Amino acid sequence: MPVTIAPLHPHFAGEVSGVDISQPLSRDDVAAIEAGMDKYAVLVFPSQKITDAQQMAFSQNFGPLEDARGGNVTKPEDKRLGTGMNDVSNLGKDGKPLARDSRQRLFNLGNSLWHSDSSFRATPAKYSLLSARVVNKRGGNTEFADMRAAWDALDAETKVEIENLVCEHSLMYSRGSLGFTDYTDDEKRLFAPVRQRLVRSHPVTGRKSLYLSSHAGAIEGMPMPEARLLLRDLTEHATQPQFVYVHKWTLHDLIIWDNRQTMHRVRRYDESQPRDMRRTTVAGDAPTIAQQAAE
Ligand SMILES: [Fe+2]
């Protein structure tokens, strides 16, 4: 059965059928999924019951996995999942929901802010793949915003004004906006800001997109309040309902999104109940800053 994709939204996001991702894929299937990602930027694969090993093997069809170090405040000895898996659950190593005042939980609440995964790394992520192993009865939807459609909809003057701007991204900016400001010296070093273009082009399609993220907290050559206001304004524009696909999770859904073309956020849910979501991340291949400035 060939891979088929049914659109879920006028601008982006599609639902994939005709593939079992627990099994090794043919080269044609991988090519069809990559082409689907270039077009749709978000692909939903329903009813894919997989293990961590199967998720990692499937992810590696699209490139090497990203080194997760430096992406959170969870100590190595407190990690629930093995190397290669990003834990975006609300669970501790004992499998139970984290305590309300858990530092790990409070830091992870930053995932409720619109962001692009790993924009705080000099070479940010290509794809993220999220597998739903335990879902919530209510809440916990993930929302995606199409940053290509958001760019396309800007007026010509704004496009010229922002096209060559460079932002600073850091986990300390996103968490700082929630009042999480307490870091060890090691964390401050790990979370040092990196530079990212505000507008980037997709390496395959050439389509431009806004590269926004709650990790963005400054713009080079611009006074801080002016930069923050511009970033806030662009984010409000880019996350209007017409650019957003809302996903309500069903057990064993897997979603791939292209971090180069989208932002996402998780919505609030009852954190006394377990939510087990496991992410793999495909590494990007170049810093955005290496992209040529517009003429
Ligand atoms: Fe994320």
mmCIF file with all atom_site columns, N, CA, C and O in Angstrom, residues 7 24 32 75 88 105 113 119 124 134 136 170-171 203 218 226 228 241 267 273 277:
data_model
loop_
_atom_site.group_PDB
_atom_site.id
_atom_site.type_symbol
_atom_site.label_atom_id
_atom_site.label_alt_id
_atom_site.label_comp_id
_atom_site.label_asym_id
_atom_site.label_entity_id
_atom_site.label_seq_id
_atom_site.pdbx_PDB_ins_code
_atom_site.Cartn_x
_atom_site.Cartn_y
_atom_site.Cartn_z
_atom_site.occupancy
_atom_site.B_iso_or_equiv
_atom_site.pdbx_formal_charge
_atom_site.auth_seq_id
_atom_site.auth_comp_id
_atom_site.auth_asym_id
_atom_site.auth_atom_id
_atom_site.pdbx_PDB_model_num
ATOM 1  N N  . PRO A 1 7   ? -4.850 16.176 3.505  1.00 0.00 ? 7   PRO A N  1
ATOM 2  C CA . PRO A 1 7   ? -4.668 17.472 4.180  1.00 0.00 ? 7   PRO A CA 1
ATOM 3  C C  . PRO A 1 7   ? -5.583 17.627 5.392  1.00 0.00 ? 7   PRO A C  1
ATOM 4  O O  . PRO A 1 7   ? -6.723 17.161 5.381  1.00 0.00 ? 7   PRO A O  1
ATOM 5  N N  . PRO A 1 24  ? 11.070 -1.630 9.120  1.00 0.00 ? 24  PRO A N  1
ATOM 6  C CA . PRO A 1 24  ? 11.979 -0.860 8.250  1.00 0.00 ? 24  PRO A CA 1
ATOM 7  C C  . PRO A 1 24  ? 11.224 -0.377 7.009  1.00 0.00 ? 24  PRO A C  1
ATOM 8  O O  . PRO A 1 24  ? 10.390 -1.096 6.462  1.00 0.00 ? 24  PRO A O  1
ATOM 9  N N  . ALA A 1 32  ? 8.751  9.506  0.066  1.00 0.00 ? 32  ALA A N  1
ATOM 10 C CA . ALA A 1 32  ? 7.379  10.047 0.051  1.00 0.00 ? 32  ALA A CA 1
ATOM 11 C C  . ALA A 1 32  ? 7.094  10.830 1.330  1.00 0.00 ? 32  ALA A C  1
ATOM 12 O O  . ALA A 1 32  ? 6.437  11.883 1.297  1.00 0.00 ? 32  ALA A O  1
ATOM 13 N N  . LYS A 1 75  ? 18.807 16.261 35.719 1.00 0.00 ? 75  LYS A N  1
ATOM 14 C CA . LYS A 1 75  ? 20.144 15.681 35.922 1.00 0.00 ? 75  LYS A CA 1
ATOM 15 C C  . LYS A 1 75  ? 20.187 14.293 35.283 1.00 0.00 ? 75  LYS A C  1
ATOM 16 O O  . LYS A 1 75  ? 19.179 13.579 35.271 1.00 0.00 ? 75  LYS A O  1
ATOM 17 N N  . VAL A 1 88  ? 9.222  14.296 27.172 1.00 0.00 ? 88  VAL A N  1
ATOM 18 C CA . VAL A 1 88  ? 8.369  15.475 27.322 1.00 0.00 ? 88  VAL A CA 1
ATOM 19 C C  . VAL A 1 88  ? 7.069  15.095 28.034 1.00 0.00 ? 88  VAL A C  1
ATOM 20 O O  . VAL A 1 88  ? 6.008  15.650 27.779 1.00 0.00 ? 88  VAL A O  1
ATOM 21 N N  . ARG A 1 105 ? 9.707  19.960 36.432 1.00 0.00 ? 105 ARG A N  1
ATOM 22 C CA . ARG A 1 105 ? 8.366  20.275 35.938 1.00 0.00 ? 105 ARG A CA 1
ATOM 23 C C  . ARG A 1 105 ? 8.235  21.749 35.587 1.00 0.00 ? 105 ARG A C  1
ATOM 24 O O  . ARG A 1 105 ? 7.734  22.110 34.522 1.00 0.00 ? 105 ARG A O  1
ATOM 25 N N  . LEU A 1 113 ? 4.818  27.495 25.842 1.00 0.00 ? 113 LEU A N  1
ATOM 26 C CA . LEU A 1 113 ? 5.021  28.731 25.069 1.00 0.00 ? 113 LEU A CA 1
ATOM 27 C C  . LEU A 1 113 ? 5.312  28.342 23.621 1.00 0.00 ? 113 LEU A C  1
ATOM 28 O O  . LEU A 1 113 ? 5.975  27.330 23.372 1.00 0.00 ? 113 LEU A O  1
ATOM 29 N N  . SER A 1 119 ? 15.821 25.834 19.003 1.00 0.00 ? 119 SER A N  1
ATOM 30 C CA . SER A 1 119 ? 16.254 27.105 18.403 1.00 0.00 ? 119 SER A CA 1
ATOM 31 C C  . SER A 1 119 ? 17.324 27.747 19.279 1.00 0.00 ? 119 SER A C  1
ATOM 32 O O  . SER A 1 119 ? 17.980 28.696 18.850 1.00 0.00 ? 119 SER A O  1
ATOM 33 N N  . PRO A 1 124 ? 20.105 24.443 14.868 1.00 0.00 ? 124 PRO A N  1
ATOM 34 C CA . PRO A 1 124 ? 18.853 23.969 15.467 1.00 0.00 ? 124 PRO A CA 1
ATOM 35 C C  . PRO A 1 124 ? 18.291 22.725 14.775 1.00 0.00 ? 124 PRO A C  1
ATOM 36 O O  . PRO A 1 124 ? 18.781 22.331 13.708 1.00 0.00 ? 124 PRO A O  1
ATOM 37 N N  . VAL A 1 134 ? 0.920  7.669  26.628 1.00 0.00 ? 134 VAL A N  1
ATOM 38 C CA . VAL A 1 134 ? -0.217 7.801  27.548 1.00 0.00 ? 134 VAL A CA 1
ATOM 39 C C  . VAL A 1 134 ? -0.778 9.198  27.310 1.00 0.00 ? 134 VAL A C  1
ATOM 40 O O  . VAL A 1 134 ? -0.034 10.176 27.367 1.00 0.00 ? 134 VAL A O  1
ATOM 41 N N  . ASN A 1 136 ? -3.904 12.333 27.816 1.00 0.00 ? 136 ASN A N  1
ATOM 42 C CA . ASN A 1 136 ? -4.829 12.884 28.801 1.00 0.00 ? 136 ASN A CA 1
ATOM 43 C C  . ASN A 1 136 ? -6.243 12.834 28.265 1.00 0.00 ? 136 ASN A C  1
ATOM 44 O O  . ASN A 1 136 ? -6.462 12.978 27.072 1.00 0.00 ? 136 ASN A O  1
ATOM 45 N N  . SER A 1 170 ? 17.840 31.745 23.638 1.00 0.00 ? 170 SER A N  1
ATOM 46 C CA . SER A 1 170 ? 18.355 31.017 24.801 1.00 0.00 ? 170 SER A CA 1
ATOM 47 C C  . SER A 1 170 ? 17.192 30.448 25.595 1.00 0.00 ? 170 SER A C  1
ATOM 48 O O  . SER A 1 170 ? 16.117 31.067 25.673 1.00 0.00 ? 170 SER A O  1
ATOM 49 N N  . LEU A 1 171 ? 17.414 29.285 26.207 1.00 0.00 ? 171 LEU A N  1
ATOM 50 C CA . LEU A 1 171 ? 16.406 28.726 27.121 1.00 0.00 ? 171 LEU A CA 1
ATOM 51 C C  . LEU A 1 171 ? 16.131 29.683 28.278 1.00 0.00 ? 171 LEU A C  1
ATOM 52 O O  . LEU A 1 171 ? 15.047 29.674 28.862 1.00 0.00 ? 171 LEU A O  1
ATOM 53 N N  . PRO A 1 203 ? 15.652 24.558 2.869  1.00 0.00 ? 203 PRO A N  1
ATOM 54 C CA . PRO A 1 203 ? 16.735 24.104 1.983  1.00 0.00 ? 203 PRO A CA 1
ATOM 55 C C  . PRO A 1 203 ? 16.257 23.376 0.726  1.00 0.00 ? 203 PRO A C  1
ATOM 56 O O  . PRO A 1 203 ? 16.973 23.330 -0.268 1.00 0.00 ? 203 PRO A O  1
ATOM 57 N N  . ALA A 1 218 ? 16.195 38.715 22.064 1.00 0.00 ? 218 ALA A N  1
ATOM 58 C CA . ALA A 1 218 ? 16.904 39.947 21.705 1.00 0.00 ? 218 ALA A CA 1
ATOM 59 C C  . ALA A 1 218 ? 17.130 39.951 20.199 1.00 0.00 ? 218 ALA A C  1
ATOM 60 O O  . ALA A 1 218 ? 17.098 38.899 19.554 1.00 0.00 ? 218 ALA A O  1
ATOM 61 N N  . GLU A 1 226 ? 12.388 47.424 22.282 1.00 0.00 ? 226 GLU A N  1
ATOM 62 C CA . GLU A 1 226 ? 11.912 47.487 20.900 1.00 0.00 ? 226 GLU A CA 1
ATOM 63 C C  . GLU A 1 226 ? 11.974 46.087 20.261 1.00 0.00 ? 226 GLU A C  1
ATOM 64 O O  . GLU A 1 226 ? 11.036 45.657 19.567 1.00 0.00 ? 226 GLU A O  1
ATOM 65 N N  . ARG A 1 228 ? 11.895 43.163 21.854 1.00 0.00 ? 228 ARG A N  1
ATOM 66 C CA . ARG A 1 228 ? 10.896 42.272 22.471 1.00 0.00 ? 228 ARG A CA 1
ATOM 67 C C  . ARG A 1 228 ? 9.497  42.557 21.914 1.00 0.00 ? 228 ARG A C  1
ATOM 68 O O  . ARG A 1 228 ? 8.707  41.649 21.699 1.00 0.00 ? 228 ARG A O  1
ATOM 69 N N  . PRO A 1 241 ? -5.470 32.201 14.390 1.00 0.00 ? 241 PRO A N  1
ATOM 70 C CA . PRO A 1 241 ? -6.115 30.906 14.119 1.00 0.00 ? 241 PRO A CA 1
ATOM 71 C C  . PRO A 1 241 ? -5.951 30.397 12.687 1.00 0.00 ? 241 PRO A C  1
ATOM 72 O O  . PRO A 1 241 ? -5.839 29.188 12.472 1.00 0.00 ? 241 PRO A O  1
ATOM 73 N N  . ARG A 1 267 ? -0.867 22.637 25.226 1.00 0.00 ? 267 ARG A N  1
ATOM 74 C CA . ARG A 1 267 ? -1.843 23.352 26.061 1.00 0.00 ? 267 ARG A CA 1
ATOM 75 C C  . ARG A 1 267 ? -1.956 22.690 27.428 1.00 0.00 ? 267 ARG A C  1
ATOM 76 O O  . ARG A 1 267 ? -1.554 21.551 27.613 1.00 0.00 ? 267 ARG A O  1
ATOM 77 N N  . GLN A 1 273 ? -2.510 13.738 36.489 1.00 0.00 ? 273 GLN A N  1
ATOM 78 C CA . GLN A 1 273 ? -2.662 12.524 35.677 1.00 0.00 ? 273 GLN A CA 1
ATOM 79 C C  . GLN A 1 273 ? -1.426 12.341 34.785 1.00 0.00 ? 273 GLN A C  1
ATOM 80 O O  . GLN A 1 273 ? -0.847 13.315 34.327 1.00 0.00 ? 273 GLN A O  1
ATOM 81 N N  . MET A 1 277 ? 4.634  11.396 26.713 1.00 0.00 ? 277 MET A N  1
ATOM 82 C CA . MET A 1 277 ? 4.927  11.745 25.328 1.00 0.00 ? 277 MET A CA 1
ATOM 83 C C  . MET A 1 277 ? 6.440  11.639 25.162 1.00 0.00 ? 277 MET A C  1
ATOM 84 O O  . MET A 1 277 ? 7.199  12.172 25.962 1.00 0.00 ? 277 MET A O  1
#
